[in-house]
PDB file of C-alpha atoms in Angstrom:
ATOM      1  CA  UNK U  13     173.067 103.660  85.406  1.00 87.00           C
ATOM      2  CA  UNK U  14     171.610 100.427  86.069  1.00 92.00           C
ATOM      3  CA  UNK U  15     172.071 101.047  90.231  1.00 93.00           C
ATOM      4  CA  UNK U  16     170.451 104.389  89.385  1.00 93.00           C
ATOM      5  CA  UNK U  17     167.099 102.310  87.534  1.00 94.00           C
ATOM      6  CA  UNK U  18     167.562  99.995  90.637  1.00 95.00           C
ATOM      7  CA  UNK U  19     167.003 102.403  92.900  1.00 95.00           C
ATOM      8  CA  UNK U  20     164.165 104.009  91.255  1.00 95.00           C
ATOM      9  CA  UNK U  21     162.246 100.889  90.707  1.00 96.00           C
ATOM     10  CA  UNK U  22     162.549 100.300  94.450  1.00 96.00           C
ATOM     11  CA  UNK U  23     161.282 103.752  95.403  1.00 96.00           C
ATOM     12  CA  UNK U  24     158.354 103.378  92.906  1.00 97.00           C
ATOM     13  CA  UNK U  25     157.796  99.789  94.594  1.00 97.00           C
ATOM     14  CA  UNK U  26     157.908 101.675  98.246  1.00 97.00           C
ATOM     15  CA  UNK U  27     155.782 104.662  97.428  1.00 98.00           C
ATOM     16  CA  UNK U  28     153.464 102.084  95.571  1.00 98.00           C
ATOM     17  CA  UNK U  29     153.232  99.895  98.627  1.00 98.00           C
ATOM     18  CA  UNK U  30     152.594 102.829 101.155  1.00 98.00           C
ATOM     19  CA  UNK U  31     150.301 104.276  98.838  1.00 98.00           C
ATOM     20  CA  UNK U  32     148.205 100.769  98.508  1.00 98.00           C
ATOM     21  CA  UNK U  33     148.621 100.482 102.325  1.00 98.00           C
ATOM     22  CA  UNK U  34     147.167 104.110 102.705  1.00 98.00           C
ATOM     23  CA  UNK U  35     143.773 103.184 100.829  1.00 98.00           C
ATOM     24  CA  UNK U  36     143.612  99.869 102.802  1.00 98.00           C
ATOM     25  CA  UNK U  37     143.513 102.153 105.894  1.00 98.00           C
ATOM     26  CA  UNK U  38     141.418 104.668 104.732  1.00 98.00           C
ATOM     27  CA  UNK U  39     138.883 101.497 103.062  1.00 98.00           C
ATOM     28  CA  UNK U  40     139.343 100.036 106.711  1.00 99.00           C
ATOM     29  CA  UNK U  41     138.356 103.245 107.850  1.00 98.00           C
ATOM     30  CA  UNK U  42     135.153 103.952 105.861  1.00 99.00           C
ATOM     31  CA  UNK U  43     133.826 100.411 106.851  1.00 99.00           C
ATOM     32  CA  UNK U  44     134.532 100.389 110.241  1.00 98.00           C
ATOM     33  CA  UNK U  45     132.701 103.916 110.085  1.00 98.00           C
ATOM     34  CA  UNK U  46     129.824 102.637 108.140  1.00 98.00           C
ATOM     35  CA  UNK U  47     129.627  99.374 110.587  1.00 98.00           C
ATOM     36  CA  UNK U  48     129.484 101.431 113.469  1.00 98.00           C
ATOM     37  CA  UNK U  49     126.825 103.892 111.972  1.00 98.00           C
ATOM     38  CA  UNK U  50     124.549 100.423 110.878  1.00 98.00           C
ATOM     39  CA  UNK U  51     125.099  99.589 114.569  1.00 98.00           C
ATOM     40  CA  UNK U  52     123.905 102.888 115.442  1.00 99.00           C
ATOM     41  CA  UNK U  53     120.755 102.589 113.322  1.00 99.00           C
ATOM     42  CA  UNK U  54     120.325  98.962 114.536  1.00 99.00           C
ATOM     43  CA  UNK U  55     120.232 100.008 118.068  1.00 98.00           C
ATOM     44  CA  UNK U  56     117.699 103.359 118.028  1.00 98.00           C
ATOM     45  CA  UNK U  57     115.620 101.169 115.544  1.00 98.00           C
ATOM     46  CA  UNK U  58     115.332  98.156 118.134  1.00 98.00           C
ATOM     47  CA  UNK U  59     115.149 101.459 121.393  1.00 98.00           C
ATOM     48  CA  UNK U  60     112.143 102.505 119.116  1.00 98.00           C
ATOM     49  CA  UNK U  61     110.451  99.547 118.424  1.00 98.00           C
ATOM     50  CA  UNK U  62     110.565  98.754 122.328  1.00 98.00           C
ATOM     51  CA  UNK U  63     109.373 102.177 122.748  1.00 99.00           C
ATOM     52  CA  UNK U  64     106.425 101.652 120.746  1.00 98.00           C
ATOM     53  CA  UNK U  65     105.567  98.246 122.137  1.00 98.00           C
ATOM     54  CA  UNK U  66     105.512  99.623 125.650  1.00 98.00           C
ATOM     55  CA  UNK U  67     103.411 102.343 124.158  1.00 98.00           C
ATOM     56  CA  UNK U  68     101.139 100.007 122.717  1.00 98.00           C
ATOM     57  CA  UNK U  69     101.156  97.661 126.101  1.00 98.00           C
ATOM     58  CA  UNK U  70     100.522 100.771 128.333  1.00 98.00           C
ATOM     59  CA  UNK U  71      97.651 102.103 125.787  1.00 98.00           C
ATOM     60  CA  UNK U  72      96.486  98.456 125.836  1.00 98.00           C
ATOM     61  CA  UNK U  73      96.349  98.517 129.788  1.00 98.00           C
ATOM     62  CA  UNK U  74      94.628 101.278 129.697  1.00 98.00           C
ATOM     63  CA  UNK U  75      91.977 100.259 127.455  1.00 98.00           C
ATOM     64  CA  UNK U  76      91.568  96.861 129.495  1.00 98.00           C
ATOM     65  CA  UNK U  77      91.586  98.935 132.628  1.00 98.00           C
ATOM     66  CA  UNK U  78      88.759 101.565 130.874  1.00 98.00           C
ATOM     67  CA  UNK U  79      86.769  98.031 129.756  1.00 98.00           C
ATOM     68  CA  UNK U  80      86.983  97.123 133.219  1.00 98.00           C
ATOM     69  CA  UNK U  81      85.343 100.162 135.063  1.00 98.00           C
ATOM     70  CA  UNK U  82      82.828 100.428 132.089  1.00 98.00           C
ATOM     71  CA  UNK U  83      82.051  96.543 133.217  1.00 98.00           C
ATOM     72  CA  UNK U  84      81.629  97.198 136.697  1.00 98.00           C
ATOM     73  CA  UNK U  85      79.684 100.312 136.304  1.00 98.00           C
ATOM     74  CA  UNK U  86      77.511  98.621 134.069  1.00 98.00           C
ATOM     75  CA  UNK U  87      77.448  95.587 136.509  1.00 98.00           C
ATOM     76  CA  UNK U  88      76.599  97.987 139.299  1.00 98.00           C
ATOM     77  CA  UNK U  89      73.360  99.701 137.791  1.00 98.00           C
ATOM     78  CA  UNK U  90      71.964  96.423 136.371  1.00 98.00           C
ATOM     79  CA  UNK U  91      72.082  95.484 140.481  1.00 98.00           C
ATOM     80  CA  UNK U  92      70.321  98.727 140.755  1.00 98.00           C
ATOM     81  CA  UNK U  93      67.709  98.628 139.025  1.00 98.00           C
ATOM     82  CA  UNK U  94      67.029  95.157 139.581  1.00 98.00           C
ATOM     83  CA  UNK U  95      66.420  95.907 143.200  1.00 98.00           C
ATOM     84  CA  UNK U  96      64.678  99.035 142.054  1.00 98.00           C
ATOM     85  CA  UNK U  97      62.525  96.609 140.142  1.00 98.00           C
ATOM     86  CA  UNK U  98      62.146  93.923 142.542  1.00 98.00           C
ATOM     87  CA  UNK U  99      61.006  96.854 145.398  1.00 98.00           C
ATOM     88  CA  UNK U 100      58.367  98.502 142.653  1.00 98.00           C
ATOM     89  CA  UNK U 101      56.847  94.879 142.605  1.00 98.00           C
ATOM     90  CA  UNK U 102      56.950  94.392 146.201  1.00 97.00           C
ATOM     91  CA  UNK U 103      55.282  97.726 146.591  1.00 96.00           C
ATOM     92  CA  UNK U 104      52.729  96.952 143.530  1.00 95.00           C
ATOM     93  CA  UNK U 105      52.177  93.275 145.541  1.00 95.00           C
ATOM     94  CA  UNK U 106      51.659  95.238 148.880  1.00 94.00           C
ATOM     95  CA  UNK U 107      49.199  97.851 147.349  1.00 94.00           C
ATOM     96  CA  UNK U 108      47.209  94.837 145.195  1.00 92.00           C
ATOM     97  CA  UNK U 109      47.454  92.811 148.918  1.00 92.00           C
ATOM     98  CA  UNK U 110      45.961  95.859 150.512  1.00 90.00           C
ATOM     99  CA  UNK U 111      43.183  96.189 147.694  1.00 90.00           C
ATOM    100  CA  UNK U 112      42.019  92.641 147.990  1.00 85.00           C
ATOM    101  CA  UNK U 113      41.983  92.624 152.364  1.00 83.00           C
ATOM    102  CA  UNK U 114      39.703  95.843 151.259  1.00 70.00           C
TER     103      UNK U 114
END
């Protein structure tokens, strides 16, 4: 009887043990899984961040690029019409030159 109780305690013991080693696997399991998935997130939150920033840099460029030509353009008709200015006054000066020879 008492090798029979024995016996019985040790199974409990063994099926205890394999039962607490069973939820350490399957808790080893669930956070590995959940490490991996935070990993996951971790990564296509930094991809999109670095997305965005070279979105940002390229719409920046662009804008510099757009400030740029709207610069030189402007740039280029002041020129213009300064030298359309300065050859109305050499005209005027020519004509009022003229006038007073007259």
């Amino acid at each position: 009887e008492e090798r029979r109780r024995r016996e019985e305690r040790e199974e409990r013991r063994e099926a205890d043990r394999l039962e607490r080693e069973e939820r350490e696997r399957i808790r080893n399991e669930v956070a590995e899984a959940a490490e991996r998935r935070r990993e996951h997130d971790i990564k296509e939150s930094r991809e999109l961040r670095e997305a965005q920033q070279r979105s940002d840099a390229a719409r920046e460029a662009s804008l510099a690029m757009d400030r740029e030509d709207n610069r030189r353009r402007y740039e280029e008709r002041l020129a213009m019409e300064r030298a359309e200015a300065r050859e109305r006054h050499e005209q005027l000066m020519l004509m009022l030159s003229k006038q007073n020879k007259d």
